Structure formats: C-alpha cells, structure tokens
Amino acid sequence: MSAADTNTAATNTPETGTEAAAWSTDPYADALRAGRGPLFLRRTDGWLLPLDVERWCARADAADLSALHRCEGSVLDIGCGPGRLVAALAARGRRALGVDVSEAAVERTLRLGGTALRRSVFDPLPGEGRWGTVLLVDGNIGIGGDPAGLLRRAAGLLTHGGLIIAETAPVDIDERVRVRVDDGRRPPPADGPRATGAHFPWARLGTPALLRYGRALGWQPVDQWEVAGRPFVALRRSTARVTRQSAEHTNSAAVSSSQRARHPSVDRAAYGS
C-alpha cells in the first residue's frame, strides 16, 4: 500500500462514541477548516474554557519546539488536532504519527504533510509498546477525564524507558468535569445534543497534580519547563511496562460503550504494527 493509500484509508476510519462524536460536531470541524475560533469547552454549569484554535492551526511555535526538541525515538502525538506538531516532526525527518477522533483534524494533518489516523488513543494503535515518546500537548492529558487511566494507556504504548511529554494547565488544578464543544454563538438545542454535541468527560491538571498521578503509577519527572506561559513536564517510567493484561483492561474499560473498527492492514503499512 502506498503512502497516499494509507492516508486515504486512515482518514476514512469510522469512529463512534460520545467523545468522538462531540469532537466531530460542526463547531470544532468548522473551526479547524477555517483555522480560527471562537471555540470553547463548556462545562455543565455554563463555564467556558477557551480553545486556542488559531495557535493550533499555525506553525509550531517556540513553546511547541521546546517540547519537540526533547522527543526521543519515534513519536506518537495523542489528540494531534490539526497536526502542527506531527508536521513539524516530519519536516525534521522524525518518525511521527498523530491520532485524533476528528476527521477534520486528520484531514488537515495529512494536508500539512504529516501522518495521522482517525482513532481514539484507547483503540488498537500501530506500534504498541514500541513508541519512544508520547505527546500530550494542548491540554490532552484531559482526554477521557481519567488522567491515571491515560497514563496507564501511555505506558502500554511506549517502549521500555519511553518518555511522556505533557503540557499542563498554568494553574494548580485537578479537575474532572463533563464538557461539550461550543462555539459560544449558537444556543444549546432544547431537544438534546445537536450541532453542539453531547457532553463528555474531561480533566484539567496543573503540574503538581500530574506529578502526583504519575508518581503513584511509577512515572518519574525528568524535566519541567515553561515557555510563553505554557508549562510542560517530561516523565519516564523506569520500571517494566504495564503487563498486557493491565493494558487490555484499560482499553476495555475505555471502549466498553462502543466498538470501533480496526484497519490492521493500514496499521502494518504505515508503522509495521
């Protein structure tokens, strides 16, 4: 299979489930295609968290590059969004793959010259147990609303001694909430989720909270830094990776509400899985 065939097949991978559907609604897809917001995560109490769509759709900036320079080996960008980090790594000759539940995000990543799959991090992924670095940037430590579960999943994706590079919230916070994607302009539908999508679990962690979760699971901080007001943490797990049974338990819990299609031929062609 050619690279072009791989990209096309990856883009068309079907996704189901509440969170995938939420990130595939019109406000998010429209914002990525336009390259600008406004876009927010709206909590159930109405509070809005602004999403920096313009920065996500721009070239990798100094803060992004500070994280990319610390990457080791092959890089898996979880929740890659419109693909600026994957594209920046590819331009430097690095082996990198982005995964995202949004078709619009994957399409934009491919247009930038990156490689991406439309898939949840909790789906089967190419190269499990062989990635050198997992990126959780732009608040993506919040994916699934369960930071400990996400760290366990990352352990199953990384090679022994692999690295997590995560961007944390610039405040000391440890918050688990339910949110939906919202452009701040259209009123919520009266008859249930429609254009604004359904609520899904999310988390926000400051650096102290991430370090607490990490240490409880055997992750040790190897670097902490801040650029342009954006804090980052690099974590390494020196003990053996989680067992296959633990990884499968995490996967099963994460996808119990939906069954996602596999494309093993695409995975093998793209990353030798």
Short mmCIF file of N, CA, C and O in Angstrom, two decimals, residues 12-24 99-102 117-125 143-144 153 200-201 250-264 267:
data_model
loop_
_atom_site.label_atom_id
_atom_site.label_comp_id
_atom_site.label_asym_id
_atom_site.label_seq_id
_atom_site.Cartn_x
_atom_site.Cartn_y
_atom_site.Cartn_z
N ASN A 12 -10.56 7.74 6.46
CA ASN A 12 -11.92 7.23 6.40
C ASN A 12 -12.25 6.25 7.51
O ASN A 12 -13.31 5.63 7.49
N THR A 13 -11.35 6.06 8.47
CA THR A 13 -11.63 5.15 9.57
C THR A 13 -12.84 5.62 10.36
O THR A 13 -12.86 6.75 10.84
N PRO A 14 -13.89 4.81 10.54
CA PRO A 14 -15.08 5.27 11.26
C PRO A 14 -14.83 5.39 12.75
O PRO A 14 -14.04 4.65 13.32
N GLU A 15 -15.48 6.32 13.39
CA GLU A 15 -15.40 6.49 14.84
C GLU A 15 -16.80 6.57 15.41
O GLU A 15 -17.70 7.14 14.80
N THR A 16 -16.99 5.99 16.57
CA THR A 16 -18.25 6.10 17.28
C THR A 16 -17.95 6.49 18.71
O THR A 16 -16.80 6.61 19.11
N GLY A 17 -19.01 6.67 19.51
CA GLY A 17 -18.82 7.02 20.91
C GLY A 17 -19.06 8.50 21.15
O GLY A 17 -18.93 9.33 20.25
N THR A 18 -19.38 8.82 22.39
CA THR A 18 -19.77 10.18 22.74
C THR A 18 -18.67 11.19 22.49
O THR A 18 -18.88 12.24 21.90
N GLU A 19 -17.45 10.88 22.96
CA GLU A 19 -16.37 11.87 22.83
C GLU A 19 -15.99 12.08 21.37
O GLU A 19 -15.80 13.20 20.90
N ALA A 20 -15.87 10.99 20.61
CA ALA A 20 -15.55 11.12 19.19
C ALA A 20 -16.61 11.94 18.47
O ALA A 20 -16.30 12.80 17.65
N ALA A 21 -17.88 11.66 18.78
CA ALA A 21 -18.97 12.40 18.13
C ALA A 21 -18.90 13.88 18.50
O ALA A 21 -19.13 14.76 17.67
N ALA A 22 -18.57 14.17 19.76
CA ALA A 22 -18.52 15.56 20.21
C ALA A 22 -17.47 16.35 19.46
O ALA A 22 -17.69 17.50 19.05
N TRP A 23 -16.29 15.75 19.27
CA TRP A 23 -15.22 16.46 18.56
C TRP A 23 -15.45 16.46 17.05
O TRP A 23 -14.68 17.09 16.31
N SER A 24 -16.45 15.76 16.58
CA SER A 24 -16.76 15.74 15.15
C SER A 24 -17.93 16.65 14.81
O SER A 24 -18.38 16.68 13.67
N VAL A 99 -2.79 10.78 16.22
CA VAL A 99 -4.10 10.13 16.29
C VAL A 99 -5.09 11.14 16.83
O VAL A 99 -4.79 11.91 17.74
N ASP A 100 -6.28 11.15 16.25
CA ASP A 100 -7.31 12.09 16.66
C ASP A 100 -8.66 11.52 16.25
O ASP A 100 -8.77 10.84 15.23
N VAL A 101 -9.69 11.80 17.05
CA VAL A 101 -11.02 11.29 16.75
C VAL A 101 -11.76 12.15 15.73
O VAL A 101 -12.83 11.77 15.26
N SER A 102 -11.20 13.30 15.38
CA SER A 102 -11.86 14.22 14.46
C SER A 102 -11.38 14.02 13.03
O SER A 102 -10.19 14.08 12.75
N LEU A 117 -3.98 9.00 11.95
CA LEU A 117 -5.09 8.05 11.92
C LEU A 117 -6.27 8.64 12.67
O LEU A 117 -6.09 9.26 13.73
N ARG A 118 -7.45 8.42 12.13
CA ARG A 118 -8.66 8.82 12.84
C ARG A 118 -9.03 7.72 13.82
O ARG A 118 -9.63 6.71 13.46
N ARG A 119 -8.63 7.93 15.07
CA ARG A 119 -8.77 6.86 16.05
C ARG A 119 -8.64 7.44 17.45
O ARG A 119 -8.00 8.46 17.66
N SER A 120 -9.27 6.79 18.41
CA SER A 120 -9.08 7.13 19.81
C SER A 120 -7.79 6.52 20.32
O SER A 120 -7.36 5.45 19.84
N VAL A 121 -7.18 7.14 21.32
CA VAL A 121 -5.99 6.58 21.95
C VAL A 121 -6.30 5.23 22.58
O VAL A 121 -5.41 4.39 22.74
N PHE A 122 -7.57 4.98 22.91
CA PHE A 122 -7.94 3.72 23.55
C PHE A 122 -8.30 2.63 22.55
O PHE A 122 -8.65 1.52 22.94
N ASP A 123 -8.24 2.93 21.26
CA ASP A 123 -8.37 1.92 20.22
C ASP A 123 -7.03 1.21 20.04
O ASP A 123 -5.98 1.72 20.46
N PRO A 124 -7.02 0.06 19.38
CA PRO A 124 -5.74 -0.54 18.98
C PRO A 124 -4.97 0.43 18.08
O PRO A 124 -5.55 1.03 17.17
N LEU A 125 -3.67 0.58 18.33
CA LEU A 125 -2.84 1.52 17.58
C LEU A 125 -1.61 0.82 17.02
O LEU A 125 -1.14 -0.17 17.60
N ILE A 143 -7.84 13.97 28.16
CA ILE A 143 -8.63 13.06 27.33
C ILE A 143 -9.21 11.93 28.17
O ILE A 143 -8.50 11.26 28.91
N GLY A 144 -10.51 11.73 28.04
CA GLY A 144 -11.19 10.66 28.75
C GLY A 144 -11.59 11.00 30.17
O GLY A 144 -12.31 10.23 30.81
N ARG A 153 -2.49 3.82 29.90
CA ARG A 153 -2.55 3.52 28.46
C ARG A 153 -1.24 3.92 27.79
O ARG A 153 -0.70 3.18 26.96
N PHE A 200 -19.13 15.11 27.42
CA PHE A 200 -18.19 14.01 27.57
C PHE A 200 -17.23 14.34 28.71
O PHE A 200 -17.07 15.51 29.09
N PRO A 201 -16.58 13.34 29.31
CA PRO A 201 -15.69 13.59 30.44
C PRO A 201 -14.37 14.22 30.00
O PRO A 201 -13.82 13.88 28.95
N THR A 250 -7.39 -1.60 30.66
CA THR A 250 -7.59 -0.17 30.44
C THR A 250 -8.32 0.07 29.13
O THR A 250 -9.26 0.85 29.05
N ASN A 251 -7.91 -0.65 28.06
CA ASN A 251 -8.55 -0.49 26.77
C ASN A 251 -10.02 -0.87 26.86
O ASN A 251 -10.90 -0.18 26.35
N SER A 252 -10.29 -2.01 27.51
CA SER A 252 -11.65 -2.50 27.59
C SER A 252 -12.55 -1.52 28.33
O SER A 252 -13.67 -1.25 27.89
N ALA A 253 -12.05 -0.96 29.42
CA ALA A 253 -12.86 -0.01 30.19
C ALA A 253 -13.13 1.24 29.39
O ALA A 253 -14.21 1.82 29.47
N ALA A 254 -12.17 1.65 28.59
CA ALA A 254 -12.30 2.91 27.86
C ALA A 254 -13.26 2.79 26.69
O ALA A 254 -13.90 3.75 26.30
N VAL A 255 -13.38 1.60 26.08
CA VAL A 255 -14.19 1.47 24.88
C VAL A 255 -15.43 0.61 25.12
O VAL A 255 -16.08 0.19 24.18
N SER A 256 -15.79 0.39 26.38
CA SER A 256 -16.91 -0.51 26.66
C SER A 256 -18.22 -0.01 26.09
O SER A 256 -19.11 -0.80 25.84
N SER A 257 -18.33 1.31 25.86
CA SER A 257 -19.60 1.84 25.37
C SER A 257 -19.70 1.82 23.86
O SER A 257 -20.72 2.17 23.30
N SER A 258 -18.62 1.41 23.16
CA SER A 258 -18.67 1.40 21.71
C SER A 258 -17.68 0.39 21.16
O SER A 258 -16.75 -0.01 21.84
N GLN A 259 -17.91 -0.01 19.95
CA GLN A 259 -17.00 -0.91 19.26
C GLN A 259 -16.46 -0.18 18.05
O GLN A 259 -17.21 0.21 17.17
N ARG A 260 -15.13 0.01 18.00
CA ARG A 260 -14.53 0.78 16.91
C ARG A 260 -13.89 -0.18 15.92
O ARG A 260 -13.27 -1.18 16.32
N ALA A 261 -13.99 0.15 14.65
CA ALA A 261 -13.48 -0.73 13.61
C ALA A 261 -11.96 -0.70 13.58
O ALA A 261 -11.34 0.31 13.84
N ARG A 262 -11.36 -1.84 13.25
CA ARG A 262 -9.91 -1.94 13.11
C ARG A 262 -9.55 -1.92 11.63
O ARG A 262 -10.30 -2.40 10.78
N HIS A 263 -8.36 -1.42 11.34
CA HIS A 263 -7.82 -1.47 9.99
C HIS A 263 -6.38 -1.97 10.10
O HIS A 263 -5.44 -1.21 9.90
N PRO A 264 -6.17 -3.28 10.39
CA PRO A 264 -4.83 -3.77 10.63
C PRO A 264 -3.92 -3.62 9.42
O PRO A 264 -2.73 -3.41 9.57
N ASP A 267 -2.50 -0.17 9.50
CA ASP A 267 -1.51 -0.06 10.56
C ASP A 267 -0.17 -0.67 10.13
O ASP A 267 0.88 -0.09 10.33
#
